[in-house]
PDB file of C-alpha atoms in Angstrom:
ATOM      1  CA  UNK P  40     138.796  48.355  51.042  1.00 92.00           C
ATOM      2  CA  UNK P  41     136.383  50.323  48.840  1.00 95.00           C
ATOM      3  CA  UNK P  42     137.544  53.399  46.951  1.00 96.00           C
ATOM      4  CA  UNK P  43     135.191  55.449  44.765  1.00 97.00           C
ATOM      5  CA  UNK P  44     136.536  58.511  42.960  1.00 97.00           C
ATOM      6  CA  UNK P  45     134.666  61.033  40.800  1.00 97.00           C
ATOM      7  CA  UNK P  46     131.949  58.539  39.911  1.00 97.00           C
ATOM      8  CA  UNK P  47     129.487  59.707  37.267  1.00 97.00           C
ATOM      9  CA  UNK P  48     126.442  58.097  35.628  1.00 97.00           C
ATOM     10  CA  UNK P  49     123.787  59.451  33.283  1.00 96.00           C
ATOM     11  CA  UNK P  50     120.618  57.934  31.862  1.00 95.00           C
ATOM     12  CA  UNK P  51     119.909  59.932  28.731  1.00 93.00           C
ATOM     13  CA  UNK P  52     119.739  63.552  29.845  1.00 93.00           C
ATOM     14  CA  UNK P  53     119.290  62.605  33.515  1.00 94.00           C
ATOM     15  CA  UNK P  54     122.416  62.907  35.674  1.00 94.00           C
ATOM     16  CA  UNK P  55     122.001  60.183  38.312  1.00 95.00           C
ATOM     17  CA  UNK P  56     125.447  60.292  39.980  1.00 96.00           C
ATOM     18  CA  UNK P  57     127.650  63.372  39.801  1.00 95.00           C
ATOM     19  CA  UNK P  58     131.376  63.353  40.746  1.00 94.00           C
ATOM     20  CA  UNK P  59     130.826  61.145  43.802  1.00 96.00           C
ATOM     21  CA  UNK P  60     133.899  60.170  45.866  1.00 97.00           C
ATOM     22  CA  UNK P  61     134.262  58.240  49.131  1.00 96.00           C
ATOM     23  CA  UNK P  62     136.213  55.428  50.829  1.00 96.00           C
ATOM     24  CA  UNK P  63     135.223  52.596  53.173  1.00 96.00           C
ATOM     25  CA  UNK P  64     137.768  50.879  55.434  1.00 95.00           C
ATOM     26  CA  UNK P  65     137.761  47.485  57.118  1.00 93.00           C
ATOM     27  CA  UNK P  66     135.662  47.566  60.281  1.00 93.00           C
ATOM     28  CA  UNK P  67     133.363  50.316  58.993  1.00 95.00           C
ATOM     29  CA  UNK P  68     129.607  50.053  58.510  1.00 96.00           C
ATOM     30  CA  UNK P  69     128.732  52.877  56.138  1.00 96.00           C
ATOM     31  CA  UNK P  70     125.132  54.084  56.071  1.00 95.00           C
ATOM     32  CA  UNK P  71     124.330  55.270  52.543  1.00 95.00           C
ATOM     33  CA  UNK P  72     121.468  57.764  52.805  1.00 94.00           C
ATOM     34  CA  UNK P  73     119.454  59.887  50.450  1.00 92.00           C
ATOM     35  CA  UNK P  74     115.887  60.501  49.265  1.00 91.00           C
ATOM     36  CA  UNK P  75     114.306  58.354  46.564  1.00 88.00           C
ATOM     37  CA  UNK P  76     116.041  59.004  43.249  1.00 88.00           C
ATOM     38  CA  UNK P  77     119.202  60.384  44.875  1.00 91.00           C
ATOM     39  CA  UNK P  78     121.452  57.819  43.159  1.00 92.00           C
ATOM     40  CA  UNK P  79     122.036  55.305  45.977  1.00 92.00           C
ATOM     41  CA  UNK P  80     121.056  52.103  44.161  1.00 90.00           C
ATOM     42  CA  UNK P  81     122.765  53.283  40.973  1.00 94.00           C
ATOM     43  CA  UNK P  82     126.002  53.849  42.901  1.00 95.00           C
ATOM     44  CA  UNK P  83     125.813  50.412  44.523  1.00 93.00           C
ATOM     45  CA  UNK P  84     125.200  48.760  41.151  1.00 93.00           C
ATOM     46  CA  UNK P  85     128.276  50.485  39.747  1.00 95.00           C
ATOM     47  CA  UNK P  86     130.449  49.441  42.704  1.00 95.00           C
ATOM     48  CA  UNK P  87     129.353  45.829  42.228  1.00 93.00           C
ATOM     49  CA  UNK P  88     129.934  45.882  38.472  1.00 92.00           C
ATOM     50  CA  UNK P  89     126.300  45.587  37.375  1.00 91.00           C
ATOM     51  CA  UNK P  90     126.311  49.066  35.822  1.00 94.00           C
ATOM     52  CA  UNK P  91     129.207  50.704  34.033  1.00 95.00           C
ATOM     53  CA  UNK P  92     129.831  54.334  35.015  1.00 96.00           C
ATOM     54  CA  UNK P  93     130.297  57.095  32.466  1.00 96.00           C
ATOM     55  CA  UNK P  94     133.311  58.318  34.398  1.00 96.00           C
ATOM     56  CA  UNK P  95     135.351  57.820  37.552  1.00 96.00           C
ATOM     57  CA  UNK P  96     137.193  55.003  39.302  1.00 96.00           C
ATOM     58  CA  UNK P  97     136.092  52.125  41.563  1.00 97.00           C
ATOM     59  CA  UNK P  98     138.509  49.850  43.420  1.00 97.00           C
ATOM     60  CA  UNK P  99     137.648  47.013  45.846  1.00 95.00           C
ATOM     61  CA  UNK P 100     140.600  45.534  47.750  1.00 94.00           C
ATOM     62  CA  UNK P 101     142.864  47.175  45.185  1.00 94.00           C
ATOM     63  CA  UNK P 102     141.081  45.594  42.194  1.00 96.00           C
ATOM     64  CA  UNK P 103     139.768  47.864  39.443  1.00 96.00           C
ATOM     65  CA  UNK P 104     136.064  47.057  39.053  1.00 96.00           C
ATOM     66  CA  UNK P 105     135.954  48.588  35.573  1.00 95.00           C
ATOM     67  CA  UNK P 106     138.779  46.521  34.080  1.00 95.00           C
ATOM     68  CA  UNK P 107     138.466  43.329  36.179  1.00 95.00           C
ATOM     69  CA  UNK P 108     134.779  43.099  37.162  1.00 93.00           C
ATOM     70  CA  UNK P 109     134.616  39.318  37.696  1.00 92.00           C
ATOM     71  CA  UNK P 110     137.747  39.287  39.835  1.00 94.00           C
ATOM     72  CA  UNK P 111     136.346  42.176  41.865  1.00 94.00           C
ATOM     73  CA  UNK P 112     132.980  40.456  42.296  1.00 93.00           C
ATOM     74  CA  UNK P 113     134.662  37.571  44.130  1.00 92.00           C
ATOM     75  CA  UNK P 114     135.536  40.046  46.875  1.00 93.00           C
ATOM     76  CA  UNK P 115     132.033  41.013  47.966  1.00 93.00           C
ATOM     77  CA  UNK P 116     128.563  39.819  48.834  1.00 94.00           C
ATOM     78  CA  UNK P 117     125.703  41.823  47.364  1.00 94.00           C
ATOM     79  CA  UNK P 118     122.088  42.101  48.479  1.00 93.00           C
ATOM     80  CA  UNK P 119     120.385  44.125  45.719  1.00 90.00           C
ATOM     81  CA  UNK P 120     117.116  46.009  45.926  1.00 84.00           C
ATOM     82  CA  UNK P 121     114.175  43.600  46.114  1.00 83.00           C
ATOM     83  CA  UNK P 122     116.381  40.578  46.985  1.00 86.00           C
ATOM     84  CA  UNK P 123     115.732  38.812  43.644  1.00 89.00           C
ATOM     85  CA  UNK P 124     115.755  35.002  43.598  1.00 91.00           C
ATOM     86  CA  UNK P 125     114.244  32.251  41.437  1.00 93.00           C
ATOM     87  CA  UNK P 126     110.674  32.001  42.783  1.00 92.00           C
ATOM     88  CA  UNK P 127     110.181  28.295  42.029  1.00 95.00           C
ATOM     89  CA  UNK P 128     113.303  27.256  43.982  1.00 96.00           C
ATOM     90  CA  UNK P 129     113.364  26.565  47.717  1.00 97.00           C
ATOM     91  CA  UNK P 130     115.804  28.488  49.929  1.00 96.00           C
ATOM     92  CA  UNK P 131     117.841  25.293  50.399  1.00 95.00           C
ATOM     93  CA  UNK P 132     118.153  24.697  46.648  1.00 96.00           C
ATOM     94  CA  UNK P 133     118.834  28.373  45.950  1.00 96.00           C
ATOM     95  CA  UNK P 134     121.611  28.565  48.540  1.00 96.00           C
ATOM     96  CA  UNK P 135     123.184  25.347  47.227  1.00 95.00           C
ATOM     97  CA  UNK P 136     123.097  26.885  43.743  1.00 95.00           C
ATOM     98  CA  UNK P 137     124.722  30.108  44.971  1.00 94.00           C
ATOM     99  CA  UNK P 138     127.378  28.058  46.789  1.00 94.00           C
ATOM    100  CA  UNK P 139     128.261  26.289  43.552  1.00 93.00           C
ATOM    101  CA  UNK P 140     128.580  29.630  41.734  1.00 91.00           C
ATOM    102  CA  UNK P 141     130.932  30.793  44.493  1.00 91.00           C
ATOM    103  CA  UNK P 142     133.077  27.670  44.018  1.00 92.00           C
ATOM    104  CA  UNK P 143     132.002  25.909  47.216  1.00 93.00           C
ATOM    105  CA  UNK P 144     131.311  22.176  47.266  1.00 92.00           C
ATOM    106  CA  UNK P 145     131.062  19.174  49.592  1.00 93.00           C
ATOM    107  CA  UNK P 146     131.616  19.765  53.296  1.00 94.00           C
ATOM    108  CA  UNK P 147     132.803  23.346  52.715  1.00 94.00           C
ATOM    109  CA  UNK P 148     129.522  24.131  50.928  1.00 93.00           C
ATOM    110  CA  UNK P 149     127.415  22.541  53.676  1.00 94.00           C
ATOM    111  CA  UNK P 150     129.207  24.442  56.440  1.00 94.00           C
ATOM    112  CA  UNK P 151     128.927  27.769  54.610  1.00 94.00           C
ATOM    113  CA  UNK P 152     125.242  27.204  53.798  1.00 94.00           C
ATOM    114  CA  UNK P 153     124.343  26.119  57.334  1.00 94.00           C
ATOM    115  CA  UNK P 154     126.145  29.117  58.849  1.00 93.00           C
ATOM    116  CA  UNK P 155     124.280  31.522  56.546  1.00 94.00           C
ATOM    117  CA  UNK P 156     120.974  29.794  57.394  1.00 94.00           C
ATOM    118  CA  UNK P 157     121.685  30.116  61.125  1.00 92.00           C
ATOM    119  CA  UNK P 158     122.571  33.808  60.881  1.00 90.00           C
ATOM    120  CA  UNK P 159     119.405  34.602  58.884  1.00 90.00           C
ATOM    121  CA  UNK P 160     117.127  32.154  60.789  1.00 90.00           C
ATOM    122  CA  UNK P 161     115.729  30.402  57.718  1.00 93.00           C
ATOM    123  CA  UNK P 162     115.263  26.899  59.204  1.00 93.00           C
ATOM    124  CA  UNK P 163     111.461  27.051  59.189  1.00 93.00           C
ATOM    125  CA  UNK P 164     111.135  27.750  55.438  1.00 95.00           C
ATOM    126  CA  UNK P 165     114.080  25.908  53.878  1.00 95.00           C
ATOM    127  CA  UNK P 166     111.910  23.636  51.714  1.00 95.00           C
ATOM    128  CA  UNK P 167     109.135  26.053  50.721  1.00 96.00           C
ATOM    129  CA  UNK P 168     109.117  27.625  47.228  1.00 96.00           C
ATOM    130  CA  UNK P 169     110.547  31.140  47.492  1.00 96.00           C
ATOM    131  CA  UNK P 170     107.485  32.685  45.831  1.00 94.00           C
ATOM    132  CA  UNK P 171     105.357  31.476  48.775  1.00 95.00           C
ATOM    133  CA  UNK P 172     107.518  33.239  51.362  1.00 93.00           C
ATOM    134  CA  UNK P 173     106.727  36.538  53.047  1.00 89.00           C
ATOM    135  CA  UNK P 174     108.652  39.651  52.066  1.00 87.00           C
ATOM    136  CA  UNK P 175     110.712  39.360  55.248  1.00 87.00           C
ATOM    137  CA  UNK P 176     111.748  35.760  54.572  1.00 91.00           C
ATOM    138  CA  UNK P 177     112.607  36.557  50.942  1.00 91.00           C
ATOM    139  CA  UNK P 178     114.800  39.369  52.202  1.00 90.00           C
ATOM    140  CA  UNK P 179     116.542  36.940  54.569  1.00 91.00           C
ATOM    141  CA  UNK P 180     117.135  34.486  51.718  1.00 94.00           C
ATOM    142  CA  UNK P 181     118.828  37.341  49.832  1.00 94.00           C
ATOM    143  CA  UNK P 182     120.970  38.179  52.845  1.00 93.00           C
ATOM    144  CA  UNK P 183     121.959  34.520  53.261  1.00 95.00           C
ATOM    145  CA  UNK P 184     123.234  34.294  49.676  1.00 95.00           C
ATOM    146  CA  UNK P 185     125.198  37.523  50.141  1.00 95.00           C
ATOM    147  CA  UNK P 186     127.128  36.256  53.188  1.00 94.00           C
ATOM    148  CA  UNK P 187     127.453  32.585  52.159  1.00 93.00           C
ATOM    149  CA  UNK P 188     131.088  32.779  50.990  1.00 93.00           C
ATOM    150  CA  UNK P 189     132.171  34.975  53.931  1.00 92.00           C
ATOM    151  CA  UNK P 190     133.163  37.957  51.755  1.00 94.00           C
ATOM    152  CA  UNK P 191     135.432  40.710  53.040  1.00 94.00           C
ATOM    153  CA  UNK P 192     133.037  43.338  51.617  1.00 96.00           C
ATOM    154  CA  UNK P 193     129.254  43.429  52.020  1.00 96.00           C
ATOM    155  CA  UNK P 194     127.020  45.772  50.008  1.00 95.00           C
ATOM    156  CA  UNK P 195     123.351  45.696  50.981  1.00 93.00           C
ATOM    157  CA  UNK P 196     120.334  47.626  49.736  1.00 91.00           C
ATOM    158  CA  UNK P 197     117.677  47.860  52.496  1.00 88.00           C
ATOM    159  CA  UNK P 198     118.786  44.679  54.345  1.00 88.00           C
ATOM    160  CA  UNK P 199     115.988  44.825  56.949  1.00 86.00           C
ATOM    161  CA  UNK P 200     113.152  45.833  54.611  1.00 82.00           C
ATOM    162  CA  UNK P 201     110.052  43.784  55.457  1.00 80.00           C
ATOM    163  CA  UNK P 202     111.417  42.339  58.707  1.00 83.00           C
ATOM    164  CA  UNK P 203     109.516  42.531  61.986  1.00 85.00           C
ATOM    165  CA  UNK P 204     111.163  44.281  64.981  1.00 87.00           C
ATOM    166  CA  UNK P 205     112.639  41.038  66.385  1.00 86.00           C
ATOM    167  CA  UNK P 206     114.055  40.046  62.996  1.00 83.00           C
ATOM    168  CA  UNK P 207     115.497  43.535  62.484  1.00 87.00           C
ATOM    169  CA  UNK P 208     117.239  43.342  65.846  1.00 87.00           C
ATOM    170  CA  UNK P 209     118.733  39.939  64.983  1.00 85.00           C
ATOM    171  CA  UNK P 210     119.986  41.079  61.562  1.00 86.00           C
ATOM    172  CA  UNK P 211     121.455  44.275  63.015  1.00 88.00           C
ATOM    173  CA  UNK P 212     123.339  42.246  65.620  1.00 89.00           C
ATOM    174  CA  UNK P 213     124.652  39.944  62.877  1.00 87.00           C
ATOM    175  CA  UNK P 214     125.807  42.930  60.787  1.00 90.00           C
ATOM    176  CA  UNK P 215     127.579  44.489  63.777  1.00 89.00           C
ATOM    177  CA  UNK P 216     129.371  41.221  64.498  1.00 88.00           C
ATOM    178  CA  UNK P 217     130.424  40.691  60.869  1.00 89.00           C
ATOM    179  CA  UNK P 218     131.645  44.290  60.605  1.00 89.00           C
ATOM    180  CA  UNK P 219     134.670  43.552  62.778  1.00 87.00           C
ATOM    181  CA  UNK P 220     136.404  41.891  59.826  1.00 88.00           C
ATOM    182  CA  UNK P 221     134.604  43.425  56.832  1.00 93.00           C
ATOM    183  CA  UNK P 222     133.804  46.684  55.087  1.00 95.00           C
ATOM    184  CA  UNK P 223     130.029  47.095  54.854  1.00 96.00           C
ATOM    185  CA  UNK P 224     127.808  49.516  52.929  1.00 96.00           C
ATOM    186  CA  UNK P 225     124.112  49.678  53.823  1.00 94.00           C
ATOM    187  CA  UNK P 226     121.601  51.717  51.868  1.00 93.00           C
ATOM    188  CA  UNK P 227     118.559  52.394  54.023  1.00 87.00           C
ATOM    189  CA  UNK P 228     115.715  54.818  54.667  1.00 85.00           C
ATOM    190  CA  UNK P 229     115.538  53.762  58.329  1.00 85.00           C
ATOM    191  CA  UNK P 230     117.508  56.409  60.204  1.00 89.00           C
ATOM    192  CA  UNK P 231     117.123  54.489  63.461  1.00 87.00           C
ATOM    193  CA  UNK P 232     119.095  51.690  61.782  1.00 88.00           C
ATOM    194  CA  UNK P 233     121.895  54.093  60.882  1.00 92.00           C
ATOM    195  CA  UNK P 234     122.175  55.257  64.477  1.00 91.00           C
ATOM    196  CA  UNK P 235     122.049  51.654  65.754  1.00 88.00           C
ATOM    197  CA  UNK P 236     124.722  49.975  63.611  1.00 91.00           C
ATOM    198  CA  UNK P 237     126.535  52.416  61.305  1.00 95.00           C
ATOM    199  CA  UNK P 238     129.922  53.847  62.215  1.00 95.00           C
ATOM    200  CA  UNK P 239     129.661  56.498  59.494  1.00 96.00           C
ATOM    201  CA  UNK P 240     126.989  57.926  57.221  1.00 96.00           C
ATOM    202  CA  UNK P 241     127.033  59.491  53.768  1.00 95.00           C
ATOM    203  CA  UNK P 242     124.100  61.563  52.565  1.00 95.00           C
ATOM    204  CA  UNK P 243     123.700  62.088  48.830  1.00 95.00           C
ATOM    205  CA  UNK P 244     121.133  64.198  47.015  1.00 94.00           C
ATOM    206  CA  UNK P 245     120.699  64.474  43.248  1.00 92.00           C
ATOM    207  CA  UNK P 246     123.762  62.271  42.824  1.00 93.00           C
ATOM    208  CA  UNK P 247     126.089  64.498  44.858  1.00 94.00           C
ATOM    209  CA  UNK P 248     127.629  64.048  48.302  1.00 95.00           C
ATOM    210  CA  UNK P 249     126.085  66.522  50.761  1.00 94.00           C
ATOM    211  CA  UNK P 250     127.264  65.126  54.138  1.00 95.00           C
ATOM    212  CA  UNK P 251     129.823  62.666  55.508  1.00 95.00           C
ATOM    213  CA  UNK P 252     130.395  61.877  59.180  1.00 95.00           C
ATOM    214  CA  UNK P 253     129.492  59.706  62.136  1.00 95.00           C
ATOM    215  CA  UNK P 254     125.757  59.508  62.884  1.00 94.00           C
ATOM    216  CA  UNK P 255     126.356  61.400  66.138  1.00 93.00           C
ATOM    217  CA  UNK P 256     128.307  64.155  64.377  1.00 94.00           C
ATOM    218  CA  UNK P 257     125.629  64.568  61.718  1.00 95.00           C
ATOM    219  CA  UNK P 258     122.848  64.572  64.329  1.00 93.00           C
ATOM    220  CA  UNK P 259     124.821  67.248  66.187  1.00 92.00           C
ATOM    221  CA  UNK P 260     124.223  69.616  63.255  1.00 93.00           C
ATOM    222  CA  UNK P 261     120.497  69.519  64.023  1.00 93.00           C
ATOM    223  CA  UNK P 262     118.677  72.555  65.328  1.00 93.00           C
ATOM    224  CA  UNK P 263     117.542  70.309  68.199  1.00 94.00           C
ATOM    225  CA  UNK P 264     121.070  69.958  69.588  1.00 94.00           C
ATOM    226  CA  UNK P 265     121.046  71.512  73.053  1.00 94.00           C
ATOM    227  CA  UNK P 266     117.238  71.672  73.213  1.00 96.00           C
ATOM    228  CA  UNK P 267     115.271  70.293  76.154  1.00 96.00           C
ATOM    229  CA  UNK P 268     112.572  67.683  75.517  1.00 95.00           C
ATOM    230  CA  UNK P 269     109.706  67.690  78.016  1.00 95.00           C
ATOM    231  CA  UNK P 270     106.774  65.237  78.082  1.00 94.00           C
ATOM    232  CA  UNK P 271     103.708  66.111  80.137  1.00 93.00           C
ATOM    233  CA  UNK P 272     100.023  65.066  80.216  1.00 91.00           C
ATOM    234  CA  UNK P 273      98.008  66.870  77.541  1.00 89.00           C
ATOM    235  CA  UNK P 274      95.477  67.891  80.154  1.00 86.00           C
ATOM    236  CA  UNK P 275      96.774  71.045  81.768  1.00 84.00           C
ATOM    237  CA  UNK P 276      99.650  71.532  79.317  1.00 88.00           C
ATOM    238  CA  UNK P 277      98.468  74.993  78.343  1.00 89.00           C
ATOM    239  CA  UNK P 278      99.215  76.307  81.859  1.00 91.00           C
ATOM    240  CA  UNK P 279     102.693  74.742  81.794  1.00 93.00           C
ATOM    241  CA  UNK P 280     103.469  76.306  78.407  1.00 92.00           C
ATOM    242  CA  UNK P 281     102.138  79.659  79.573  1.00 92.00           C
ATOM    243  CA  UNK P 282     104.556  79.495  82.493  1.00 94.00           C
ATOM    244  CA  UNK P 283     107.495  78.380  80.319  1.00 94.00           C
ATOM    245  CA  UNK P 284     106.928  81.265  77.905  1.00 94.00           C
ATOM    246  CA  UNK P 285     107.752  83.680  80.701  1.00 94.00           C
ATOM    247  CA  UNK P 286     111.137  82.105  81.456  1.00 96.00           C
ATOM    248  CA  UNK P 287     113.987  84.313  80.166  1.00 95.00           C
ATOM    249  CA  UNK P 288     116.212  81.265  79.479  1.00 95.00           C
ATOM    250  CA  UNK P 289     113.845  79.992  76.751  1.00 96.00           C
ATOM    251  CA  UNK P 290     113.880  81.429  73.221  1.00 95.00           C
ATOM    252  CA  UNK P 291     111.058  79.358  71.695  1.00 95.00           C
ATOM    253  CA  UNK P 292     108.784  76.368  72.308  1.00 94.00           C
ATOM    254  CA  UNK P 293     107.644  73.608  69.939  1.00 92.00           C
ATOM    255  CA  UNK P 294     104.698  71.307  70.705  1.00 86.00           C
ATOM    256  CA  UNK P 295     103.860  67.824  69.365  1.00 81.00           C
ATOM    257  CA  UNK P 296     100.554  66.155  70.316  1.00 72.00           C
ATOM    258  CA  UNK P 297     100.823  62.425  71.107  1.00 73.00           C
ATOM    259  CA  UNK P 298      97.485  61.203  72.446  1.00 76.00           C
ATOM    260  CA  UNK P 299      97.134  61.687  76.207  1.00 86.00           C
ATOM    261  CA  UNK P 300     100.647  63.148  76.420  1.00 88.00           C
ATOM    262  CA  UNK P 301     102.245  66.204  74.874  1.00 89.00           C
ATOM    263  CA  UNK P 302     105.891  66.444  73.845  1.00 91.00           C
ATOM    264  CA  UNK P 303     107.227  69.955  74.296  1.00 93.00           C
ATOM    265  CA  UNK P 304     110.633  70.951  72.910  1.00 95.00           C
ATOM    266  CA  UNK P 305     112.219  73.949  74.571  1.00 96.00           C
ATOM    267  CA  UNK P 306     114.939  75.921  72.789  1.00 96.00           C
ATOM    268  CA  UNK P 307     117.013  77.693  75.474  1.00 96.00           C
ATOM    269  CA  UNK P 308     119.607  80.412  75.167  1.00 94.00           C
ATOM    270  CA  UNK P 309     123.169  79.194  74.658  1.00 91.00           C
ATOM    271  CA  UNK P 310     124.442  77.465  77.806  1.00 90.00           C
ATOM    272  CA  UNK P 311     121.086  77.662  79.593  1.00 94.00           C
ATOM    273  CA  UNK P 312     119.788  74.096  78.987  1.00 95.00           C
ATOM    274  CA  UNK P 313     120.858  72.731  82.383  1.00 95.00           C
ATOM    275  CA  UNK P 314     119.294  75.714  84.123  1.00 95.00           C
ATOM    276  CA  UNK P 315     115.991  75.019  82.333  1.00 95.00           C
ATOM    277  CA  UNK P 316     116.145  71.334  83.322  1.00 96.00           C
ATOM    278  CA  UNK P 317     116.845  72.240  86.959  1.00 95.00           C
ATOM    279  CA  UNK P 318     113.913  74.670  87.065  1.00 95.00           C
ATOM    280  CA  UNK P 319     111.546  72.049  85.635  1.00 95.00           C
ATOM    281  CA  UNK P 320     112.748  69.460  88.158  1.00 95.00           C
ATOM    282  CA  UNK P 321     112.029  71.945  90.931  1.00 94.00           C
ATOM    283  CA  UNK P 322     108.367  72.308  89.924  1.00 92.00           C
ATOM    284  CA  UNK P 323     106.638  69.880  92.258  1.00 90.00           C
ATOM    285  CA  UNK P 324     103.223  70.994  90.946  1.00 91.00           C
ATOM    286  CA  UNK P 325     103.965  69.707  87.385  1.00 93.00           C
ATOM    287  CA  UNK P 326     103.424  66.078  86.322  1.00 92.00           C
ATOM    288  CA  UNK P 327     106.539  65.386  84.239  1.00 94.00           C
ATOM    289  CA  UNK P 328     106.535  62.138  82.250  1.00 92.00           C
ATOM    290  CA  UNK P 329     109.862  62.701  80.528  1.00 94.00           C
ATOM    291  CA  UNK P 330     112.725  65.200  80.588  1.00 95.00           C
ATOM    292  CA  UNK P 331     115.922  65.037  78.516  1.00 95.00           C
ATOM    293  CA  UNK P 332     118.660  67.114  76.957  1.00 95.00           C
ATOM    294  CA  UNK P 333     118.621  66.660  73.161  1.00 94.00           C
ATOM    295  CA  UNK P 334     121.877  65.744  71.379  1.00 92.00           C
ATOM    296  CA  UNK P 335     120.414  66.342  67.924  1.00 92.00           C
ATOM    297  CA  UNK P 336     118.157  64.490  65.502  1.00 93.00           C
ATOM    298  CA  UNK P 337     119.422  62.751  62.392  1.00 93.00           C
ATOM    299  CA  UNK P 338     116.039  62.953  60.656  1.00 92.00           C
ATOM    300  CA  UNK P 339     116.037  66.732  61.087  1.00 92.00           C
ATOM    301  CA  UNK P 340     119.492  67.012  59.480  1.00 94.00           C
ATOM    302  CA  UNK P 341     118.447  64.668  56.659  1.00 93.00           C
ATOM    303  CA  UNK P 342     115.442  66.860  55.871  1.00 92.00           C
ATOM    304  CA  UNK P 343     117.498  70.053  55.978  1.00 91.00           C
ATOM    305  CA  UNK P 344     120.060  68.568  53.561  1.00 92.00           C
ATOM    306  CA  UNK P 345     117.678  66.932  51.095  1.00 91.00           C
ATOM    307  CA  UNK P 346     114.285  68.569  51.556  1.00 82.00           C
ATOM    308  CA  UNK P 347     112.925  70.549  48.636  1.00 65.00           C
ATOM    309  CA  UNK P 348     109.518  71.530  47.196  1.00 53.00           C
TER     310      UNK P 348
END
C-alpha cells in the first residue's frame, strides 16, 4: 500500500534522506526508528506530499504522490510532529472543520466525528479552546483528525507523545485494532511501543536504512540474546558475584544498581544458559528476586546501529 524507492532529499549541503527504499503492506504497523536528525520526519513529510523529494518515487495505493499529490492525500490520515491545530478552536469545531475538508457532511460527518472522539477519548474537553488543553489532549485531537475519514493508510509522528500510561495503552490498543485493515507507519522514540504494537521496524541513520525486520528479529541481534538476567538484593550481592565468577559456564558479568536490588546480567558460553539457570535455582542460600533468559534488547541494537561520538 506504500512504496518508497530511492528517496532522496537535501537541504542546502545537508543530505537528509539518502536513497531510502521500503514498502508497507496492508495489516502492517511499521515502526520508523532513528536518532534525532536521522530523516524520519522528513521522510514522512515527503510520503504525505508536504515536501517534494529531490529524487526517488513514492506510491500510495498505486497513486504517484509526486504527480498526483491531492489524489494521494485522500488515501491517508496524517498526524504530523507537534499535532498542529488552530489554538482558538475547540476540538468539536476543529473536527467538524476537518470533516468538511474530507468531504463529510450531515449524518455521515456526525458518525465519523463521534467515532473518532470515542477512540481518542476526547469527550471531557470537546468545548474547550485547544490552546488550553494539555499536551496529551492536543495530541489526541491530532489523532482524531487523522482517523476521522477512516483512511486505509495512517502515518503518525509520535502518536503517544505526552500521554499518560493509561492513555498510551488505550491508543496502542486502538492502533492495533485499526491495523487489521490499514497500513500504518509510526515514528517513535519509545522502543517499548515498537515492541508492543509494531509488526516490523525500520531503523534509519543519517538518512540511510540500517536495519529492517520484526522487533523480535532485531532484538535478537543484541549482545544480550542468550544472556541470563538475575535480580538479587544489593546487600550481599558481592558474595554472589564472587561465586558466579568462579563458574566455568560464565564468560562475563554485568551489574546494574537499582536501589535495594541489583540486576546482574550473566553472559554464558554458547549453549550453557540453561545450565546456569539450573545452578542458580539450586542455590537455596541465595535470595533470588528475578531470573530470566534474555531474548535480546531492542535498545541495545538501536544504540549499536546509530550510536556515534
